[in-house]
mmCIF file of C-alpha atoms in Angstrom:
data_model
loop_
_atom_site.group_PDB
_atom_site.id
_atom_site.type_symbol
_atom_site.label_atom_id
_atom_site.label_comp_id
_atom_site.label_asym_id
_atom_site.label_seq_id
_atom_site.Cartn_x
_atom_site.Cartn_y
_atom_site.Cartn_z
ATOM 1 C CA MET M 125 2.409 10.448 -7.736
ATOM 2 C CA HIS M 126 2.135 8.312 -10.382
ATOM 3 C CA VAL M 127 4.923 9.484 -13.006
ATOM 4 C CA PRO M 128 4.700 9.843 -16.347
ATOM 5 C CA ASP M 129 6.400 8.888 -19.019
ATOM 6 C CA GLY M 130 9.161 11.103 -20.181
ATOM 7 C CA PHE M 131 9.218 12.592 -16.199
ATOM 8 C CA ILE M 132 12.642 10.622 -16.084
ATOM 9 C CA ASN M 133 15.517 10.610 -18.926
ATOM 10 C CA ALA M 134 15.508 7.422 -20.212
ATOM 11 C CA PRO M 135 18.993 5.277 -18.308
ATOM 12 C CA THR M 136 17.701 7.182 -14.821
ATOM 13 C CA SER M 137 14.555 5.433 -16.141
ATOM 14 C CA ALA M 138 16.362 1.836 -16.541
ATOM 15 C CA VAL M 139 18.315 2.020 -13.665
ATOM 16 C CA THR M 140 15.352 2.549 -11.077
ATOM 17 C CA GLY M 141 13.387 -0.471 -13.477
ATOM 18 C CA VAL M 142 16.530 -2.046 -12.347
ATOM 19 C CA VAL M 143 16.266 -1.387 -8.361
ATOM 20 C CA ALA M 144 12.914 -2.424 -9.076
ATOM 21 C CA ALA M 145 12.724 -5.386 -10.593
ATOM 22 C CA GLY M 146 15.554 -6.501 -7.491
ATOM 23 C CA ALA M 147 13.338 -5.163 -4.925
ATOM 24 C CA ILE M 148 10.419 -7.390 -6.061
ATOM 25 C CA ALA M 149 12.413 -10.296 -6.466
ATOM 26 C CA VAL M 150 13.543 -10.279 -2.549
ATOM 27 C CA SER M 151 10.284 -9.018 -1.721
ATOM 28 C CA LEU M 152 8.965 -12.542 -3.535
ATOM 29 C CA ARG M 153 11.266 -14.405 -1.128
ATOM 30 C CA GLY M 154 10.720 -12.496 1.943
ATOM 31 C CA ALA M 155 6.810 -12.933 1.599
ATOM 32 C CA ARG M 156 6.806 -16.587 2.007
ATOM 33 C CA ARG M 157 7.972 -16.138 5.429
ATOM 34 C CA GLU M 158 5.526 -13.610 6.116
ATOM 35 C CA LEU M 159 2.489 -15.622 4.515
ATOM 36 C CA ASP M 160 0.357 -18.486 6.214
ATOM 37 C CA GLU M 161 -2.868 -19.604 5.888
ATOM 38 C CA ARG M 162 -4.907 -16.731 8.021
ATOM 39 C CA THR M 163 -3.116 -13.628 5.606
ATOM 40 C CA ALA M 164 -2.282 -15.343 2.457
ATOM 41 C CA PRO M 165 -5.984 -15.197 1.237
ATOM 42 C CA LEU M 166 -6.222 -11.055 2.171
ATOM 43 C CA ALA M 167 -2.715 -10.019 0.491
ATOM 44 C CA GLY M 168 -4.795 -9.782 -2.736
ATOM 45 C CA LEU M 169 -7.475 -8.149 -1.009
ATOM 46 C CA VAL M 170 -5.010 -5.435 0.667
ATOM 47 C CA ALA M 171 -3.550 -4.828 -2.929
ATOM 48 C CA ALA M 172 -7.517 -4.527 -4.241
ATOM 49 C CA PHE M 173 -8.184 -1.887 -1.001
ATOM 50 C CA ILE M 174 -5.189 -0.158 -1.839
ATOM 51 C CA PHE M 175 -6.662 0.636 -5.575
ATOM 52 C CA ALA M 176 -9.968 2.033 -5.130
ATOM 53 C CA VAL M 177 -9.223 4.466 -2.307
ATOM 54 C CA GLN M 178 -6.685 5.576 -4.425
ATOM 55 C CA MET M 179 -9.725 6.362 -6.778
ATOM 56 C CA LEU M 180 -10.875 8.352 -4.114
ATOM 57 C CA ASN M 181 -8.591 11.974 -4.339
ATOM 58 C CA PHE M 182 -9.870 13.992 -2.067
ATOM 59 C CA PRO M 183 -9.014 17.867 -1.740
ATOM 60 C CA VAL M 184 -5.883 19.883 -0.249
ATOM 61 C CA ALA M 185 -4.406 23.277 -0.064
ATOM 62 C CA ALA M 186 -4.413 25.404 -3.357
ATOM 63 C CA GLY M 187 -6.652 23.234 -5.850
ATOM 64 C CA THR M 188 -4.340 20.587 -5.137
ATOM 65 C CA SER M 189 -6.063 16.840 -4.324
ATOM 66 C CA GLY M 190 -4.311 13.487 -2.985
ATOM 67 C CA HIS M 191 -4.768 10.230 -2.684
ATOM 68 C CA LEU M 192 -3.857 7.220 -0.603
ATOM 69 C CA LEU M 193 -0.421 5.466 -1.687
ATOM 70 C CA GLY M 194 -0.917 2.411 0.564
ATOM 71 C CA GLY M 195 3.040 1.308 1.375
ATOM 72 C CA ALA M 196 2.351 1.933 5.241
ATOM 73 C CA LEU M 197 -1.417 0.311 4.992
ATOM 74 C CA ALA M 198 -0.383 -2.920 3.326
ATOM 75 C CA ALA M 199 3.516 -2.984 5.388
ATOM 76 C CA ILE M 200 1.398 -3.021 9.131
ATOM 77 C CA LEU M 201 -1.573 -5.153 7.695
ATOM 78 C CA VAL M 202 0.384 -7.982 5.141
ATOM 79 C CA GLY M 203 4.534 -7.490 6.065
ATOM 80 C CA PRO M 204 6.878 -5.143 4.373
ATOM 81 C CA CYS M 205 7.453 -7.856 1.446
ATOM 82 C CA THR M 206 4.235 -8.039 0.872
ATOM 83 C CA GLY M 207 3.390 -4.839 0.817
ATOM 84 C CA VAL M 208 6.029 -3.885 -1.735
ATOM 85 C CA LEU M 209 4.085 -6.874 -3.859
ATOM 86 C CA CYS M 210 0.761 -5.804 -3.131
ATOM 87 C CA VAL M 211 1.399 -1.476 -4.299
ATOM 88 C CA SER M 212 3.291 -2.989 -7.039
ATOM 89 C CA VAL M 213 0.249 -4.927 -8.729
ATOM 90 C CA VAL M 214 -1.314 -2.042 -8.242
ATOM 91 C CA LEU M 215 0.799 -0.013 -10.119
ATOM 92 C CA LEU M 216 0.725 -2.716 -12.868
ATOM 93 C CA MET M 217 -2.732 -2.543 -13.537
ATOM 94 C CA GLN M 218 -3.077 0.999 -12.915
ATOM 95 C CA GLY M 219 -0.157 1.748 -15.484
ATOM 96 C CA ILE M 220 -1.679 -1.076 -18.920
ATOM 97 C CA LEU M 221 -5.445 -1.102 -18.290
ATOM 98 C CA PHE M 222 -6.114 2.431 -16.696
ATOM 99 C CA ALA M 223 -2.956 4.712 -18.481
ATOM 100 C CA ASP M 224 -2.539 5.897 -15.100
ATOM 101 C CA GLY M 225 1.532 5.975 -14.300
ATOM 102 C CA GLY M 226 4.103 5.808 -17.716
ATOM 103 C CA LEU M 227 4.963 2.291 -18.558
ATOM 104 C CA THR M 228 8.597 3.421 -19.146
ATOM 105 C CA ALA M 229 8.141 5.505 -15.551
ATOM 106 C CA LEU M 230 7.128 2.008 -13.844
ATOM 107 C CA GLY M 231 10.515 1.309 -12.648
ATOM 108 C CA VAL M 232 10.321 4.990 -11.482
ATOM 109 C CA ASN M 233 6.629 4.148 -9.785
ATOM 110 C CA ILE M 234 8.046 1.173 -7.797
ATOM 111 C CA THR M 235 10.768 2.758 -6.377
ATOM 112 C CA ASP M 236 8.879 5.649 -5.340
ATOM 113 C CA MET M 237 5.384 4.577 -4.459
ATOM 114 C CA ALA M 238 6.032 0.956 -3.347
ATOM 115 C CA ILE M 239 9.393 0.710 -1.985
ATOM 116 C CA VAL M 240 10.381 3.715 -0.333
ATOM 117 C CA THR M 241 6.801 4.114 1.223
ATOM 118 C CA THR M 242 6.677 0.432 2.689
ATOM 119 C CA VAL M 243 10.657 0.278 3.781
ATOM 120 C CA VAL M 244 10.282 4.319 5.450
ATOM 121 C CA ALA M 245 6.750 3.693 7.013
ATOM 122 C CA TYR M 246 7.332 -0.134 8.179
ATOM 123 C CA ALA M 247 10.881 0.734 9.355
ATOM 124 C CA LEU M 248 9.083 3.954 11.632
ATOM 125 C CA PHE M 249 6.082 1.738 12.947
ATOM 126 C CA ARG M 250 8.287 -1.233 14.258
ATOM 127 C CA GLY M 251 10.312 1.802 15.915
ATOM 128 C CA LEU M 252 7.622 3.207 17.571
ATOM 129 C CA VAL M 253 5.715 -0.050 18.553
ATOM 130 C CA LYS M 254 9.023 -1.371 20.383
ATOM 131 C CA VAL M 255 8.623 1.956 22.437
ATOM 132 C CA LEU M 256 5.019 2.485 23.272
ATOM 133 C CA PRO M 257 2.894 0.550 25.131
ATOM 134 C CA ARG M 258 2.411 -2.503 23.550
ATOM 135 C CA THR M 259 -1.369 -1.970 22.736
ATOM 136 C CA ARG M 260 -3.796 -2.014 19.866
ATOM 137 C CA ARG M 261 -3.887 1.827 20.673
ATOM 138 C CA SER M 262 -0.131 2.318 20.279
ATOM 139 C CA VAL M 263 -0.157 0.375 17.034
ATOM 140 C CA THR M 264 -3.117 2.733 15.358
ATOM 141 C CA VAL M 265 -1.397 5.788 16.427
ATOM 142 C CA ALA M 266 1.777 4.378 15.059
ATOM 143 C CA SER M 267 0.024 3.380 11.704
ATOM 144 C CA PHE M 268 -0.879 6.743 11.843
ATOM 145 C CA VAL M 269 3.194 8.695 12.243
ATOM 146 C CA ALA M 270 4.285 5.984 9.878
ATOM 147 C CA ALA M 271 2.115 6.891 6.979
ATOM 148 C CA LEU M 272 1.640 10.708 7.602
ATOM 149 C CA VAL M 273 5.828 10.115 6.984
ATOM 150 C CA SER M 274 5.532 8.248 3.805
ATOM 151 C CA VAL M 275 4.123 10.413 1.868
ATOM 152 C CA PRO M 276 6.765 13.087 2.061
ATOM 153 C CA ALA M 277 9.543 10.775 1.805
ATOM 154 C CA ALA M 278 7.628 9.239 -1.544
ATOM 155 C CA ALA M 279 7.871 12.739 -2.696
ATOM 156 C CA LEU M 280 11.930 13.409 -1.628
ATOM 157 C CA ALA M 281 12.170 10.404 -3.327
ATOM 158 C CA PHE M 282 11.138 11.560 -6.647
ATOM 159 C CA THR M 283 12.858 14.690 -6.524
ATOM 160 C CA LEU M 284 15.945 12.939 -5.649
ATOM 161 C CA LEU M 285 15.297 10.736 -9.327
ATOM 162 C CA TYR M 286 13.843 14.284 -10.851
ATOM 163 C CA TRP M 287 17.543 15.926 -9.709
ATOM 164 C CA ILE M 288 19.393 12.898 -11.260
ATOM 165 C CA GLY M 289 17.401 12.550 -14.436
ATOM 166 C CA GLY M 290 14.685 14.804 -15.400
ATOM 167 C CA THR M 291 14.580 15.999 -18.744
ATOM 168 C CA THR M 292 13.795 19.927 -17.835
ATOM 169 C CA ASP M 293 16.067 22.288 -16.476
ATOM 170 C CA VAL M 294 13.999 23.166 -12.996
ATOM 171 C CA SER M 295 15.713 24.169 -9.834
ATOM 172 C CA ILE M 296 15.678 21.110 -8.039
ATOM 173 C CA GLY M 297 15.426 23.740 -4.535
ATOM 174 C CA LYS M 298 11.678 24.818 -6.322
ATOM 175 C CA VAL M 299 11.033 21.163 -6.859
ATOM 176 C CA ALA M 300 11.289 19.581 -3.331
ATOM 177 C CA THR M 301 9.935 22.788 -1.670
ATOM 178 C CA ALA M 302 6.865 22.455 -3.429
ATOM 179 C CA MET M 303 6.505 18.333 -3.699
ATOM 180 C CA ILE M 304 7.634 18.000 -0.222
ATOM 181 C CA GLY M 305 5.253 20.872 0.773
ATOM 182 C CA VAL M 306 2.196 19.904 -1.289
ATOM 183 C CA HIS M 307 2.836 16.125 0.008
ATOM 184 C CA LEU M 308 2.556 16.983 4.384
ATOM 185 C CA LEU M 309 -0.383 17.784 3.544
ATOM 186 C CA ILE M 310 -1.145 14.670 1.807
ATOM 187 C CA GLY M 311 -0.037 12.689 4.017
ATOM 188 C CA ILE M 312 -2.192 13.653 6.765
ATOM 189 C CA GLY M 313 -4.785 11.850 4.239
ATOM 190 C CA GLU M 314 -2.916 8.760 4.304
ATOM 191 C CA ALA M 315 -2.410 8.672 7.877
ATOM 192 C CA ALA M 316 -6.124 8.799 8.524
ATOM 193 C CA ILE M 317 -7.156 6.483 6.048
ATOM 194 C CA THR M 318 -4.232 3.846 6.965
ATOM 195 C CA ALA M 319 -5.134 3.741 10.863
ATOM 196 C CA LEU M 320 -9.261 4.229 10.275
ATOM 197 C CA THR M 321 -8.352 0.868 8.467
ATOM 198 C CA VAL M 322 -5.786 -0.643 10.462
ATOM 199 C CA GLY M 323 -8.090 0.436 13.167
ATOM 200 C CA ALA M 324 -11.099 -1.815 11.868
ATOM 201 C CA VAL M 325 -9.479 -4.288 11.387
ATOM 202 C CA ILE M 326 -7.223 -4.778 14.736
ATOM 203 C CA ALA M 327 -10.921 -4.144 16.337
ATOM 204 C CA VAL M 328 -12.381 -6.913 14.567
ATOM 205 C CA ARG M 329 -9.662 -9.597 14.194
ATOM 206 C CA PRO M 330 -6.175 -8.304 15.324
ATOM 207 C CA ASP M 331 -4.655 -11.658 14.602
ATOM 208 C CA LEU M 332 -4.754 -11.141 10.279
ATOM 209 C CA VAL M 333 -2.842 -7.650 11.029
ATOM 210 C CA TYR M 334 1.146 -8.401 10.909
ATOM 211 C CA GLY M 335 2.284 -5.409 12.589
ATOM 212 C CA ALA M 336 0.588 -6.133 15.402
ATOM 213 C CA ARG M 337 1.756 -10.213 15.645
ATOM 214 C CA GLY M 338 3.575 -10.584 18.995
ATOM 215 C CA LEU M 339 1.366 -7.787 20.685
ATOM 216 C CA GLN M 340 1.802 -8.820 24.392
ATOM 217 C CA GLN M 341 0.818 -8.102 28.137
ATOM 218 C CA ARG M 342 2.607 -9.233 31.000
ATOM 219 C CA LEU M 343 -0.070 -10.846 33.317
ATOM 220 C CA LYS M 344 -1.388 -8.148 36.098
ATOM 221 C CA LEU M 345 -2.399 -8.683 39.793
ATOM 222 C CA ARG M 346 -3.951 -6.413 42.278
ATOM 223 C CA VAL M 347 -2.133 -6.262 45.276
ATOM 224 C CA ASN M 348 -3.710 -3.493 48.402
ATOM 225 C CA GLY M 349 -5.371 -1.791 45.428
ATOM 226 C CA GLU M 350 -2.280 -1.560 42.593
ATOM 227 C CA LEU M 351 -1.416 -3.722 39.736
ATOM 228 C CA VAL M 352 1.672 -5.260 39.815
ATOM 229 C CA ASP M 353 2.776 -7.674 37.358
ATOM 230 C CA ALA M 354 1.905 -11.152 38.172
ATOM 231 C CA PRO M 355 4.937 -13.253 40.033
ATOM 232 C CA GLY M 356 6.870 -15.862 37.660
ATOM 233 C CA ALA M 357 4.395 -15.188 34.829
ATOM 234 C CA GLY M 358 5.778 -14.565 31.359
ATOM 235 C CA PRO M 359 4.009 -12.477 28.772
ATOM 236 C CA ALA M 360 0.374 -13.359 28.125
ATOM 237 C CA PRO M 361 -1.030 -12.999 24.260
ATOM 238 C CA VAL M 362 -3.934 -10.198 24.393
ATOM 239 C CA PRO M 363 -6.916 -12.665 23.979
ATOM 240 C CA ALA M 364 -7.965 -11.679 20.316
ATOM 241 C CA PRO M 365 -12.324 -11.041 20.450
ATOM 242 C CA GLY M 366 -13.416 -12.401 17.532
ATOM 243 C CA ALA M 367 -10.609 -14.768 16.365
ATOM 244 C CA ALA M 368 -12.167 -18.202 15.831
ATOM 245 C CA ARG M 369 -14.334 -16.196 13.546
ATOM 246 C CA SER M 370 -13.832 -17.178 10.040
ATOM 247 C CA HIS M 371 -11.811 -14.430 7.879
ATOM 248 C CA ARG M 372 -13.906 -15.369 4.949
ATOM 249 C CA LYS M 373 -16.120 -12.468 6.886
ATOM 250 C CA VAL M 374 -13.294 -9.597 7.059
ATOM 251 C CA TRP M 375 -12.081 -10.657 3.071
ATOM 252 C CA ILE M 376 -16.185 -10.287 1.364
ATOM 253 C CA THR M 377 -16.276 -6.813 4.336
ATOM 254 C CA GLY M 378 -13.406 -5.755 2.713
ATOM 255 C CA LEU M 379 -14.217 -6.946 -0.724
ATOM 256 C CA VAL M 380 -17.587 -4.833 -0.901
ATOM 257 C CA ALA M 381 -16.222 -2.406 0.889
ATOM 258 C CA SER M 382 -13.751 -2.515 -2.303
ATOM 259 C CA LEU M 383 -16.402 -1.770 -4.840
ATOM 260 C CA VAL M 384 -18.962 0.599 -3.206
ATOM 261 C CA LEU M 385 -15.614 2.767 -2.767
ATOM 262 C CA ALA M 386 -13.819 2.547 -6.523
ATOM 263 C CA GLY M 387 -17.824 1.846 -7.566
ATOM 264 C CA PHE M 388 -19.794 4.613 -6.188
ATOM 265 C CA VAL M 389 -17.859 6.606 -4.125
ATOM 266 C CA SER M 390 -15.016 7.361 -6.497
ATOM 267 C CA PHE M 391 -17.492 9.534 -8.428
ATOM 268 C CA TYR M 392 -17.468 12.187 -5.546
ATOM 269 C CA ALA M 393 -14.084 12.369 -5.533
ATOM 270 C CA SER M 394 -11.900 15.540 -6.028
ATOM 271 C CA ALA M 395 -11.294 16.356 -9.742
ATOM 272 C CA ASN M 396 -7.910 18.672 -8.942
ATOM 273 C CA PRO M 397 -5.029 17.751 -10.249
ATOM 274 C CA ASP M 398 -2.761 15.371 -7.796
ATOM 275 C CA GLY M 399 0.415 16.828 -6.165
ATOM 276 C CA LEU M 400 2.611 15.623 -8.449
ATOM 277 C CA GLU M 401 0.048 16.920 -11.908
ATOM 278 C CA LYS M 402 0.198 20.247 -9.938
ATOM 279 C CA VAL M 403 4.005 20.797 -8.801
ATOM 280 C CA ALA M 404 4.889 19.704 -12.568
ATOM 281 C CA SER M 405 2.593 22.362 -14.245
ATOM 282 C CA ASP M 406 3.077 25.009 -11.415
ATOM 283 C CA LYS M 407 7.091 24.487 -12.351
ATOM 284 C CA GLY M 408 7.230 23.590 -16.085
ATOM 285 C CA ILE M 409 8.868 19.623 -15.912
ATOM 286 C CA ASP M 410 6.053 18.505 -17.493
ATOM 287 C CA GLU M 411 7.299 19.817 -20.623
ATOM 288 C CA LYS M 412 8.462 16.690 -22.128
ATOM 289 C CA ALA M 413 5.681 14.706 -21.182
ATOM 290 C CA LYS M 414 4.981 12.175 -22.750
ATOM 291 C CA GLU M 415 1.602 10.015 -23.851
ATOM 292 C CA HIS M 416 0.743 7.121 -22.447
ATOM 293 C CA ALA M 417 1.674 3.770 -24.729
ATOM 294 C CA ASN M 418 -1.963 2.763 -23.941
ATOM 295 C CA ALA M 419 -4.184 6.069 -23.800
ATOM 296 C CA ASP M 420 -6.274 4.247 -26.434
ATOM 297 C CA SER M 421 -7.417 1.435 -23.907
ATOM 298 C CA PRO M 422 -10.478 1.151 -23.210
ATOM 299 C CA LEU M 423 -10.111 1.813 -19.746
ATOM 300 C CA ALA M 424 -7.847 4.743 -20.013
ATOM 301 C CA ASP M 425 -8.375 7.347 -17.840
ATOM 302 C CA TYR M 426 -10.456 5.345 -15.214
ATOM 303 C CA GLY M 427 -13.339 5.449 -17.511
ATOM 304 C CA VAL M 428 -15.209 2.298 -20.036
ATOM 305 C CA GLU M 429 -14.468 2.803 -23.471
ATOM 306 C CA ASP M 430 -18.349 4.222 -25.606
ATOM 307 C CA ILE M 431 -19.939 4.459 -22.089
ATOM 308 C CA THR M 432 -21.296 8.483 -22.259
ATOM 309 C CA ASN M 433 -22.611 8.593 -18.805
ATOM 310 C CA ALA M 434 -19.724 9.693 -16.523
ATOM 311 C CA ARG M 435 -20.895 8.297 -13.446
ATOM 312 C CA VAL M 436 -21.741 4.787 -15.038
ATOM 313 C CA SER M 437 -18.420 4.945 -16.774
ATOM 314 C CA GLY M 438 -16.045 5.903 -14.309
ATOM 315 C CA GLY M 439 -17.807 3.175 -11.390
ATOM 316 C CA LEU M 440 -17.664 0.401 -14.039
ATOM 317 C CA ALA M 441 -14.355 1.035 -14.863
ATOM 318 C CA GLY M 442 -13.701 1.113 -10.985
ATOM 319 C CA VAL M 443 -15.287 -2.106 -10.959
ATOM 320 C CA ILE M 444 -13.647 -3.519 -12.769
ATOM 321 C CA GLY M 445 -10.553 -2.772 -11.682
ATOM 322 C CA VAL M 446 -11.383 -3.381 -7.927
ATOM 323 C CA GLY M 447 -12.105 -7.487 -10.227
ATOM 324 C CA VAL M 448 -8.947 -7.425 -11.987
ATOM 325 C CA THR M 449 -6.027 -6.714 -8.901
ATOM 326 C CA VAL M 450 -8.186 -9.042 -6.484
ATOM 327 C CA VAL M 451 -7.652 -11.860 -9.335
ATOM 328 C CA ALA M 452 -4.267 -10.759 -10.264
ATOM 329 C CA GLY M 453 -2.794 -9.600 -6.323
ATOM 330 C CA SER M 454 -4.758 -13.825 -5.034
ATOM 331 C CA ALA M 455 -2.623 -15.329 -7.966
ATOM 332 C CA VAL M 456 0.724 -14.410 -6.945
ATOM 333 C CA PHE M 457 0.045 -14.335 -3.356
ATOM 334 C CA TRP M 458 -1.144 -18.269 -3.637
ATOM 335 C CA ALA M 459 1.925 -19.046 -5.768
ATOM 336 C CA VAL M 460 4.308 -17.590 -2.579
ATOM 337 C CA ARG M 461 2.038 -19.198 -0.216
ATOM 338 C CA ARG M 462 2.290 -22.507 -2.804
ATOM 339 C CA ARG M 463 6.020 -21.816 -2.915
ATOM 340 C CA ARG M 464 6.113 -22.078 1.102
ATOM 341 C CA SER M 465 4.501 -24.938 1.025
ATOM 342 C CA GLU M 466 6.580 -26.380 -0.845
ATOM 343 C CA ASP M 467 9.905 -25.363 0.591
ATOM 344 C CA ALA M 468 8.602 -26.877 3.888
ATOM 345 C CA SER M 469 7.898 -30.246 2.483
ATOM 346 C CA PRO M 470 10.567 -33.422 3.360
ATOM 347 C CA THR M 471 12.250 -33.926 -0.259
ATOM 348 C CA SER M 472 12.117 -37.122 0.623
ATOM 349 C CA THR M 473 10.121 -39.276 2.371
ATOM 350 C CA GLU M 474 12.620 -42.501 1.930
ATOM 351 C CA THR M 475 14.204 -44.768 5.238
ATOM 352 C CA THR M 476 17.168 -46.382 5.073
ATOM 353 C CA VAL M 477 17.403 -49.575 6.805
#
C-alpha cells in the first residue's frame, strides 16, 4: 500500500500533505490524554513492532502478497491518536531510510495508511465492544473484525485519491475492483496478526491495552443454582492477572520479538509484489512512477549496501530499522508524555497572604 512518487499528481499530494500534517497535530494533542506512565514507554515499541511485521509479506491469491498496515493494531493497543503517530513514524522511517513509499507521496501514505486505517478500525472496534459481552475474548474478536475492515477501507481511500489525482488514464472502476478485491484477502492476514497480538498482550497485561480500558463485569452471586447480579453492587473491574508485573518485561519481550521478526523471519517473507504493486502493474497505473529520491540510500530496498549475502543484508537492515524506529518513536512519545506532565503541573505555587 506504500504509494511511490508519480502515482498521484502534485496538487493532490500537496492537499493530502496538509491533511496529514493537520491530523498529526491533532493526534499529538490527543496522545497526551491517551498516554500514561504505563503505556507511554510501549508506544515506541508498538511502532517498532509494526515496522518489523510490515517486512513479513505473506502470499495471497494470484501471485500477490500482503503485509500488515498496523493502524488497527496501534489504535487498539495504545489509542487512536497515538496509533496515528505510531504508523506515521513507521512511514517516515521507511520513506527516508529504506526508499519505501515516495517522499512527495508521504502525505498520501499517512492519510491512507495511518489516518484512514486507524479511524475506521477504532470506530468499528468501539462499536463492537459496546454491543459484545464485556470480556477479553470480545476485545480480541472486535480487534479481528476492525482490522479486517480497515484494509479494504484503505484500498478504497487510495482509489478515491487516484480518481481525484491519478497520473494515468485508467478506468477508476477497474482500479476499485482490483484494489478492494485483493485487499479484502490481505485484510484477513491483517486481522489474524492483529487479533493474535492483542490477544497475547491482553492475556498477560490487559491493563496495558488501551482498547480494554474500562472492561468490567458485574459481581455475580449464585442463588438457587442460578447466577444473578449482586444487589446494590456496582460494576467491578475484571482482575488483571500479572498486573503487578513490571511492564519492562513486556517491553523487552516485544523488542526481542520485533528484532527476531525483522532480522531473521523476514528472510522467508513472500517475494511476490504486494497488493498495490500488483494492481499498478496489471492496470497500468505505474506508467508515470518516479524513482525514489532516496534510491541511493545505503538501506534502500531493505538491504545494507555492500553486503552481498542477501540473508545478512536483509536481516541487518531489519534490525537497524527496528532500532531506529523504536528510538524515534520513543523520543516522540516521551516528549508528548512530558508535555502532558507539564500541562498538568500547577502554573504557580505562590500563595497570597
